[in-house]
PDB file of C-alpha atoms in Angstrom:
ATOM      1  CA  UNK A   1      -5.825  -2.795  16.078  1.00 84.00           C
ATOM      2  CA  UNK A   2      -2.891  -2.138  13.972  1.00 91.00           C
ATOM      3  CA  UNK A   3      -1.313   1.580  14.040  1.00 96.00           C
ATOM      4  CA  UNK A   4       1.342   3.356  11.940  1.00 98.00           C
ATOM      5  CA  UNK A   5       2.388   6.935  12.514  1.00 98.00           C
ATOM      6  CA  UNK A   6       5.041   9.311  10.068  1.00 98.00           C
ATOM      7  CA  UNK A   7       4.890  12.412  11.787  1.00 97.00           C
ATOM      8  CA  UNK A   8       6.714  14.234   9.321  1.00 97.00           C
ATOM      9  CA  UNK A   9       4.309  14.821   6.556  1.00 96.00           C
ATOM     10  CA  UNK A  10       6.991  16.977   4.605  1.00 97.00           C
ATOM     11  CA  UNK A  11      10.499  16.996   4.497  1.00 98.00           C
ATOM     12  CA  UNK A  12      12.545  19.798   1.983  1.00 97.00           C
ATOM     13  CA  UNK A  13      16.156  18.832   1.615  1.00 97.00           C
ATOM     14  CA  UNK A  14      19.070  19.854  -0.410  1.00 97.00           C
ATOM     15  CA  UNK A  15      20.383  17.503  -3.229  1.00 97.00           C
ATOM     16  CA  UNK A  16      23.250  15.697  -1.383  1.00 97.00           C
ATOM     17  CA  UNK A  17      22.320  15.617   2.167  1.00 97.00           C
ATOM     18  CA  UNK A  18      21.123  12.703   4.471  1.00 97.00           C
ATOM     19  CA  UNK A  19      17.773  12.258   5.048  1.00 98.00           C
ATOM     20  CA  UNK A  20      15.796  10.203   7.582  1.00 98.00           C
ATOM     21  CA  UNK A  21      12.078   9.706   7.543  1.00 98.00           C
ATOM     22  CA  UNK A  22      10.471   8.140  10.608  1.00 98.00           C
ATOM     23  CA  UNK A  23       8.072   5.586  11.465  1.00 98.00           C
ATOM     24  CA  UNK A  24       6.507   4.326  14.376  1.00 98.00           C
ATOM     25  CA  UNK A  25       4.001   1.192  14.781  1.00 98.00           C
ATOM     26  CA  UNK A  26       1.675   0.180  17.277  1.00 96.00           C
ATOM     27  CA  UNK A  27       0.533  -3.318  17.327  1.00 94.00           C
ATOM     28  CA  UNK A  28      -0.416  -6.648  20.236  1.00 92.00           C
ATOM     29  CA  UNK A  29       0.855  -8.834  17.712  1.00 91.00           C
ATOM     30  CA  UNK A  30       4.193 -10.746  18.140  1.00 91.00           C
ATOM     31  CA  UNK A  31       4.522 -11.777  14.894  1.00 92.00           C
ATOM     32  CA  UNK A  32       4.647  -8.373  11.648  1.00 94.00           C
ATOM     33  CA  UNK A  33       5.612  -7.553   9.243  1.00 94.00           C
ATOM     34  CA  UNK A  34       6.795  -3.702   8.119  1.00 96.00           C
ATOM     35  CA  UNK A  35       7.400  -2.039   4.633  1.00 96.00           C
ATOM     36  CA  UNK A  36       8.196   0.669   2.883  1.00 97.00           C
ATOM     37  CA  UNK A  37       6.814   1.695  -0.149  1.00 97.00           C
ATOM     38  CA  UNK A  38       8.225   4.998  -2.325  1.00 97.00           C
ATOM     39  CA  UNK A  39       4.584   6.763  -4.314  1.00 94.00           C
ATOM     40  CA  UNK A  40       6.324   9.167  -6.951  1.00 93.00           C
ATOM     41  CA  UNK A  41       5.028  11.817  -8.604  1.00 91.00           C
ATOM     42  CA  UNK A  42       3.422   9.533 -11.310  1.00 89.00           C
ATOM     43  CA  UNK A  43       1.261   7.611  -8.693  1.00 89.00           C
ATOM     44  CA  UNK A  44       2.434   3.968  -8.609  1.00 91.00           C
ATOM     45  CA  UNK A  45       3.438   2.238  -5.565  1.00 94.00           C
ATOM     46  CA  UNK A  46       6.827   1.225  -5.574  1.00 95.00           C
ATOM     47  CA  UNK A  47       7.917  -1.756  -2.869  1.00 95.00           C
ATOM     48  CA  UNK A  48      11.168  -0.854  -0.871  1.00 96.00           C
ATOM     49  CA  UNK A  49      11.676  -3.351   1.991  1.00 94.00           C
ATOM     50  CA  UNK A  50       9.499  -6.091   4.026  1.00 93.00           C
ATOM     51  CA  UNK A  51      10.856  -6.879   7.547  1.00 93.00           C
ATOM     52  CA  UNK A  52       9.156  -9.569   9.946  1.00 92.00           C
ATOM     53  CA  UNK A  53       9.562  -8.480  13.576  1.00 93.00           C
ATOM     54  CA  UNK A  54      11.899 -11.398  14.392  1.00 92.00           C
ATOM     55  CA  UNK A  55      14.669  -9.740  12.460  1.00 88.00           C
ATOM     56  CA  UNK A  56      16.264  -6.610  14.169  1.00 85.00           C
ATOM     57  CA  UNK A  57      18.993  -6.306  11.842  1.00 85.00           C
ATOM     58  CA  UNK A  58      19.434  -3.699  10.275  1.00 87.00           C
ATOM     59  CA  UNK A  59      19.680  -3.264   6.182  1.00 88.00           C
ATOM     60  CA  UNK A  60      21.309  -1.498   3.825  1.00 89.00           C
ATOM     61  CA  UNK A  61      20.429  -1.420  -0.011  1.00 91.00           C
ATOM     62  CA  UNK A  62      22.857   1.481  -1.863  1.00 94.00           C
ATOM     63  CA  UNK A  63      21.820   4.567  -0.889  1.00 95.00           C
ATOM     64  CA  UNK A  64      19.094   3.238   1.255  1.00 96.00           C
ATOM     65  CA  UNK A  65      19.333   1.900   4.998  1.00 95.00           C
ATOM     66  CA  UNK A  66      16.980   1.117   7.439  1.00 95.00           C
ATOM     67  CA  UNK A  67      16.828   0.991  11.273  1.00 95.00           C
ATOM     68  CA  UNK A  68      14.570  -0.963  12.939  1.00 95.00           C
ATOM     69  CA  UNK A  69      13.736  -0.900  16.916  1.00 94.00           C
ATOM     70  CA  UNK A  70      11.399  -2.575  18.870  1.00 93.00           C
ATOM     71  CA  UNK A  71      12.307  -1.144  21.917  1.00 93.00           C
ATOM     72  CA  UNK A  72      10.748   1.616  20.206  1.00 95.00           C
ATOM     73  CA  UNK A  73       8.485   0.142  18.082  1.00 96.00           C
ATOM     74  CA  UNK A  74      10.334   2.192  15.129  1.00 97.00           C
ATOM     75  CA  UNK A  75      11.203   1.602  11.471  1.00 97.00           C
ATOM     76  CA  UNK A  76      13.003   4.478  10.301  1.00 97.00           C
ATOM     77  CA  UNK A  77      13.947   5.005   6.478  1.00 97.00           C
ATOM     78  CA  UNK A  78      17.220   7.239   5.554  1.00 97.00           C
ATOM     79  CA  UNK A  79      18.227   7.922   2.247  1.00 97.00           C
ATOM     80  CA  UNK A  80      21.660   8.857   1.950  1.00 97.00           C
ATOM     81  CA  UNK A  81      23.041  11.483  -0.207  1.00 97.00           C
ATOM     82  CA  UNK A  82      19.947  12.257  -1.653  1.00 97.00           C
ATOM     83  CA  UNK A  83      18.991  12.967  -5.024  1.00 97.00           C
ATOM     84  CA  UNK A  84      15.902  14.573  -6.736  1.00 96.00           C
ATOM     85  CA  UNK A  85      15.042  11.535  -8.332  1.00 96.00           C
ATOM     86  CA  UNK A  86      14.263  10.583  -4.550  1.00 97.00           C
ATOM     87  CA  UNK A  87      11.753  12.893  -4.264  1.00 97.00           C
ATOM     88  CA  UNK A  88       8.309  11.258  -3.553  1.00 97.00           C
ATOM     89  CA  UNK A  89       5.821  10.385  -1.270  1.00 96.00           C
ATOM     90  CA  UNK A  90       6.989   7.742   1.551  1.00 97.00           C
ATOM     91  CA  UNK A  91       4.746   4.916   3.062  1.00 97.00           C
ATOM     92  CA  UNK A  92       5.252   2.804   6.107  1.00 98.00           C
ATOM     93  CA  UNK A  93       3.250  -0.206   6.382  1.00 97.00           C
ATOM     94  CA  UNK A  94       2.400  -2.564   8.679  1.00 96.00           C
ATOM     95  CA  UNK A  95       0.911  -6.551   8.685  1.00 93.00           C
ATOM     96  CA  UNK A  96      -0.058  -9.124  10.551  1.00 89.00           C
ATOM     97  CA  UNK A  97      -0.856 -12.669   9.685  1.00 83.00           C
ATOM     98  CA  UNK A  98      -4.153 -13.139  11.306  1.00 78.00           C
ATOM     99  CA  UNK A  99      -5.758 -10.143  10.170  1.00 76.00           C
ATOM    100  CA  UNK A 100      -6.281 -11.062   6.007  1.00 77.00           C
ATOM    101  CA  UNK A 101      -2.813  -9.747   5.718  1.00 85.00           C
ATOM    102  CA  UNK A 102      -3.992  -6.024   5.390  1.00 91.00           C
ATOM    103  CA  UNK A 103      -1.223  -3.535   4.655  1.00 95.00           C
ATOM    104  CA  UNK A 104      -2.104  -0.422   7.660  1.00 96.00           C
ATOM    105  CA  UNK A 105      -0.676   2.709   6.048  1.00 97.00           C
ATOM    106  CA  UNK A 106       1.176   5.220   7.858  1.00 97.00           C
ATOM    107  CA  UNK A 107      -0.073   8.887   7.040  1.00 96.00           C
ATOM    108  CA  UNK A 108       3.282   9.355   4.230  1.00 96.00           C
ATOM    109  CA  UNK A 109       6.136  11.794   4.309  1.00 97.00           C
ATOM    110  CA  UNK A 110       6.254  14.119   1.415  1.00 97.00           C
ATOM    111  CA  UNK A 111      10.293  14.150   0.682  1.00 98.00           C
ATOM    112  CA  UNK A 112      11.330  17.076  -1.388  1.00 97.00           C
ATOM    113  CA  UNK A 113      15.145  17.113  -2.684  1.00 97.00           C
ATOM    114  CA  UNK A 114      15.930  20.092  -4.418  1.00 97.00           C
ATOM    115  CA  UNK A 115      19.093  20.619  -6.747  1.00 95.00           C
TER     116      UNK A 115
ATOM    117  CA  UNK B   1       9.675  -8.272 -14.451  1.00 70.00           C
ATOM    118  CA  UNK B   2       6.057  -9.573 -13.717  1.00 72.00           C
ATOM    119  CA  UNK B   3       3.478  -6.680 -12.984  1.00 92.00           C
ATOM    120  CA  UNK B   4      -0.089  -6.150 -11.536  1.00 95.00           C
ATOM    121  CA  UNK B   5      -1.770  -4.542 -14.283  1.00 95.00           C
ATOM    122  CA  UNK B   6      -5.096  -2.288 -13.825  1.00 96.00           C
ATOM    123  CA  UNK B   7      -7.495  -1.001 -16.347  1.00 94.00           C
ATOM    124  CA  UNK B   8      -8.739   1.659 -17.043  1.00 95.00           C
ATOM    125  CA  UNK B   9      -6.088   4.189 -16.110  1.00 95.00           C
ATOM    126  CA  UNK B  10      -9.048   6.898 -15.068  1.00 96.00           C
ATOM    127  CA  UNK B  11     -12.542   6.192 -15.057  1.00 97.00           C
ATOM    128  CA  UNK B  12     -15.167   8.714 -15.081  1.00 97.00           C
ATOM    129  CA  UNK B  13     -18.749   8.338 -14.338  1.00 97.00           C
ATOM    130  CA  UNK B  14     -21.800  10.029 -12.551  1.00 97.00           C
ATOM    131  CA  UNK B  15     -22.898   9.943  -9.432  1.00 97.00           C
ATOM    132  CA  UNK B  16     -25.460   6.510  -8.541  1.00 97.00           C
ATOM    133  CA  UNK B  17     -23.887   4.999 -11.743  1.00 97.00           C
ATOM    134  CA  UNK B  18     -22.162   1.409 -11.422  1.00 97.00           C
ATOM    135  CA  UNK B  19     -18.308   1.352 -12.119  1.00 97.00           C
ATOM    136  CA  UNK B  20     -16.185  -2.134 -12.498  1.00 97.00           C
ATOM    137  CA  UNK B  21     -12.434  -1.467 -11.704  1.00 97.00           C
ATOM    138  CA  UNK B  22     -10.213  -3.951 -13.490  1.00 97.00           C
ATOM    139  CA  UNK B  23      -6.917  -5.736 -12.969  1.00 97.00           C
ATOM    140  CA  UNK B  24      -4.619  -8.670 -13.888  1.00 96.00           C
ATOM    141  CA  UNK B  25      -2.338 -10.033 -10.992  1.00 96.00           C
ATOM    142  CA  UNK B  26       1.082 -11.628 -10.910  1.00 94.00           C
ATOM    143  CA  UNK B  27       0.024 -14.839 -12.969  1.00 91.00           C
ATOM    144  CA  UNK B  28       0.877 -17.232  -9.928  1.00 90.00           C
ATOM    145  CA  UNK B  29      -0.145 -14.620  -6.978  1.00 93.00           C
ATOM    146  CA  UNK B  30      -2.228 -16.384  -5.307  1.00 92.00           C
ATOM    147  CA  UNK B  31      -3.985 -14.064  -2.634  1.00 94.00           C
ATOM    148  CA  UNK B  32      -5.532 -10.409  -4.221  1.00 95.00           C
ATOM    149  CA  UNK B  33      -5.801  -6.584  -2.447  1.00 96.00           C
ATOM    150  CA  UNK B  34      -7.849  -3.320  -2.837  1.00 98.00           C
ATOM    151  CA  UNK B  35      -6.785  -0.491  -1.464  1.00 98.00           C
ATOM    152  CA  UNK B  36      -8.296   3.204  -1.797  1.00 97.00           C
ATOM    153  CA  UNK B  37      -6.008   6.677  -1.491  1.00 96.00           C
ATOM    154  CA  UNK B  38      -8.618   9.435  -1.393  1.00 95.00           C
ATOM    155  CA  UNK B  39      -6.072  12.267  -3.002  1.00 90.00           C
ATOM    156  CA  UNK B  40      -3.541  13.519  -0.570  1.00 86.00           C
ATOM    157  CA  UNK B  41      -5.329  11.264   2.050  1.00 89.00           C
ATOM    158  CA  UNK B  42      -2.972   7.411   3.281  1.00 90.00           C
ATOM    159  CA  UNK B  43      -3.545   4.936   1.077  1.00 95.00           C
ATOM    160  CA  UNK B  44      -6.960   2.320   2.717  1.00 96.00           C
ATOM    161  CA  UNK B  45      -7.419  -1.164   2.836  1.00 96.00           C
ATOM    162  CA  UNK B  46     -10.589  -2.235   1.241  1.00 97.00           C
ATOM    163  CA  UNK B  47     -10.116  -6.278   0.808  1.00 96.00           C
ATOM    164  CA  UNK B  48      -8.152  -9.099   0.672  1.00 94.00           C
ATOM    165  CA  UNK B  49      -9.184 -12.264  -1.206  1.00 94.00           C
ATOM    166  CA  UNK B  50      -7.923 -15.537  -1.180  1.00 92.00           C
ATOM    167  CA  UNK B  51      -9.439 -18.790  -2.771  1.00 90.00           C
ATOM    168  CA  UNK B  52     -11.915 -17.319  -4.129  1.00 91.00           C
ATOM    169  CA  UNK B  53     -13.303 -15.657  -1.186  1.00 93.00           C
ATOM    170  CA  UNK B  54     -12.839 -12.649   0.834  1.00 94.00           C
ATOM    171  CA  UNK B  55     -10.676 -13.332   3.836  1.00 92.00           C
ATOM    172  CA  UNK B  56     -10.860  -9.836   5.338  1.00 92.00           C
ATOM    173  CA  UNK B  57     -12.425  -6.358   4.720  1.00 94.00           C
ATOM    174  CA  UNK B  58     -12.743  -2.794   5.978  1.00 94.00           C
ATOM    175  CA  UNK B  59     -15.316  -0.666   7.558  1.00 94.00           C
ATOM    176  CA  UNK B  60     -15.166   1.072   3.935  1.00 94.00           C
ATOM    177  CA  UNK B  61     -16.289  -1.744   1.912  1.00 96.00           C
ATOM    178  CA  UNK B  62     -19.816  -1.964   2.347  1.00 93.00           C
ATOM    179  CA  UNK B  63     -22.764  -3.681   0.281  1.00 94.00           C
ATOM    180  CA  UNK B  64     -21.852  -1.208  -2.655  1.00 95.00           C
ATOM    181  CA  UNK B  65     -18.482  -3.025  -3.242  1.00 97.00           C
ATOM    182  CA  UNK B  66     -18.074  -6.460  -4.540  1.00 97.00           C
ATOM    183  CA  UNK B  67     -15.387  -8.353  -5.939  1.00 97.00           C
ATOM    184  CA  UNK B  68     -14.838 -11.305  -8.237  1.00 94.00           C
ATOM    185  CA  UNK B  69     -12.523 -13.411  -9.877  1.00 92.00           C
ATOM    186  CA  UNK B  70     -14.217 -14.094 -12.864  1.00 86.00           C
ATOM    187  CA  UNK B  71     -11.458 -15.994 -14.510  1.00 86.00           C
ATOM    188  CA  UNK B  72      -8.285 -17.249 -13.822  1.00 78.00           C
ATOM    189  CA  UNK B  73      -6.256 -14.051 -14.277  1.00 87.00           C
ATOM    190  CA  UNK B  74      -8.948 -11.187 -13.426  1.00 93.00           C
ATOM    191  CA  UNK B  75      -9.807  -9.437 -10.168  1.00 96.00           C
ATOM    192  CA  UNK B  76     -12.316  -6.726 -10.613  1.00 97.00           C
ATOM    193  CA  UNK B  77     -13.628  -4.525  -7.669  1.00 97.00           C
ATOM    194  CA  UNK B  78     -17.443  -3.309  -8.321  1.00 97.00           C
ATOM    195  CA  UNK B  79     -19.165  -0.197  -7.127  1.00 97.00           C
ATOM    196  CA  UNK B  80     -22.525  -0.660  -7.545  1.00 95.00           C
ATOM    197  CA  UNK B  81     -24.233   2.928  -7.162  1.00 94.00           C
ATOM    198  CA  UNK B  82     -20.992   5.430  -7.050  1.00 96.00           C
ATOM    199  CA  UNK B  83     -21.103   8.513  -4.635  1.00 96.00           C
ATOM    200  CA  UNK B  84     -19.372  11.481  -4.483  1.00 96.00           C
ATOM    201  CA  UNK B  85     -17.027  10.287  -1.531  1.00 95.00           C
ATOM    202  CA  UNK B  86     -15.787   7.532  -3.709  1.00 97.00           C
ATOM    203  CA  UNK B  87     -13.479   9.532  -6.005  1.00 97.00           C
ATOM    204  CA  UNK B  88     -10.238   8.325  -4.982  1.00 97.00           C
ATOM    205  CA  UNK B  89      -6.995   6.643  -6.544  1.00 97.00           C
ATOM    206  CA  UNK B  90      -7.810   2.248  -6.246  1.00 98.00           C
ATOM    207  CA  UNK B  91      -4.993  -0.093  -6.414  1.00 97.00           C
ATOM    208  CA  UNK B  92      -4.876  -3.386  -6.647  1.00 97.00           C
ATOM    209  CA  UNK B  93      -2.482  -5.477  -5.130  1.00 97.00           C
ATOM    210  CA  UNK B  94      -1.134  -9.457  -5.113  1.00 95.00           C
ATOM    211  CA  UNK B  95       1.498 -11.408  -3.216  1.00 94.00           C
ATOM    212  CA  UNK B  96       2.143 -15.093  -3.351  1.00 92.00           C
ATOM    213  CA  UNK B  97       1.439 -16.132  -0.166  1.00 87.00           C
ATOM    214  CA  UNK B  98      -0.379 -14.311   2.649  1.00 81.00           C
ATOM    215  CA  UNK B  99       2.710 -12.641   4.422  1.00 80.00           C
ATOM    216  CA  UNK B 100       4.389 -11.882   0.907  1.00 87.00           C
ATOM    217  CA  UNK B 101       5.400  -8.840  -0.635  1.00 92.00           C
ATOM    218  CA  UNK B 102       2.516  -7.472  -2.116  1.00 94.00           C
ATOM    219  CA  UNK B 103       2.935  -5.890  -5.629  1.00 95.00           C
ATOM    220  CA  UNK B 104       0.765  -2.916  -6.318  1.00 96.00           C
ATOM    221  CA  UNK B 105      -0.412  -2.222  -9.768  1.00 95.00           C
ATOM    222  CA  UNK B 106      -0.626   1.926 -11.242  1.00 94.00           C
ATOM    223  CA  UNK B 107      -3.874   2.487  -9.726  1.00 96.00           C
ATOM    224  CA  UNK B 108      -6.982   3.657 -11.410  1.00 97.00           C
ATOM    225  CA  UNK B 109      -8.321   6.598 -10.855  1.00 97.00           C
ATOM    226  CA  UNK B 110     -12.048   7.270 -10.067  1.00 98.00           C
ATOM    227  CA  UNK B 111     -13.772  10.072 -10.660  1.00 97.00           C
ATOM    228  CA  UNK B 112     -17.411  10.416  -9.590  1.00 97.00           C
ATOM    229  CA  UNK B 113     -19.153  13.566 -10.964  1.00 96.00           C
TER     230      UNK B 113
END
């Protein structure tokens, strides 16, 4: 069985700072996939990045970056100079192939950016 | 930009009462998602479907759900006697192929009374 865990349910920041929201994943399967997905206040699901666990290398998009491990079965999100527009709930995902392609959600992380 | 599209926006009904969720895909999607977020809860798998069957589901969807693909751009999720414990947020979601991206639509939420 697939497993995703964002321990941070909340995170309050300060317009401007860094931010980094973490996720780990447990899974038997050689072959993933991992996303991110922003929920904003208005309830929508927004897709931010789908990574297959052959590709370690890291990405950047703007302010967004992402580091993924296997080592430490991690796929951590950070937001860089944040702004309250960023504010939102955060979702890590997880897939495998076999399995109907089912999305496993992580619990979220409730990011707060204040001005 | 293509979208998944689901109607109605909120849906109220009573309790034991049968509901029929509603959504439009990405036109050339091929493969079709449920998911449930019970409010403030992680958002649930409920079903995938893929030529015009299901090709996986969850614990949650039991012989109350259903779904169907009554044309060639509808994908409708039915509840066929609503509880309480269904009131949640449902999306729908589509990708092209089975590892894809998969696009959610706004959600519709349920509200069982």
């Amino acid at each position: 069985a697939q497993k995703v865990t964002q321990a941070q349910t909340e995170i309050s920041v300060v317009e401007k700072e860094d931010v980094t929201l973490d996720c780990v994943y447990e899974t038997r399967d050689t072959t993933y996939y991992l996303f991110w997905y922003k929920q904003p206040p208005s309830g929508e699901l927004v897709f931010l990045i789908r990574r297959n666990s052959f590709d370690e290398q890291n990405e950047i998009s703007g302010r967004y970056s992402w580091n993924f491990q296997k080592s430490t079965s991690s796929f951590n999100f950070t937001i860089t100079a944040s702004q309250v527009v960023d504010s939102a709930v955060y979702f890590c995902a997880l897939s495998v192939p076999w399995a109907g392609n089912m999305l496993t959600f992580g619990g979220g992380t409730r990011l707060m950016v204040k001005p | 930009e293509p979208e998944v599209t689901q109607t109605p926006s909120h849906q109220v009904t009573q309790m034991g009462q049968e509901v029929i969720l509603r959504c439009v895909p990405i036109s050339n999607h091929l493969y079709f998602y449920w998911y449930r977020q019970i409010l403030g809860q992680k958002v649930e798998f409920l079903v995938s479907f893929y030529n015009n069957e299901i090709s996986e589901k969850s614990e949650i969807f039991d012989d109350q759900f259903s779904v169907e693909r009554p044309d060639g751009s509808n994908f409708t999720l039915k509840i066929r006697s609503t509880k309480l414990e269904d009131s949640a947020m449902y999306f729908c979601a589509s990708s092209l192929r089975g590892a894809d991206i998969q696009y959610f639509g706004a959600g519709t939420r349920l509200s069982v009374l």
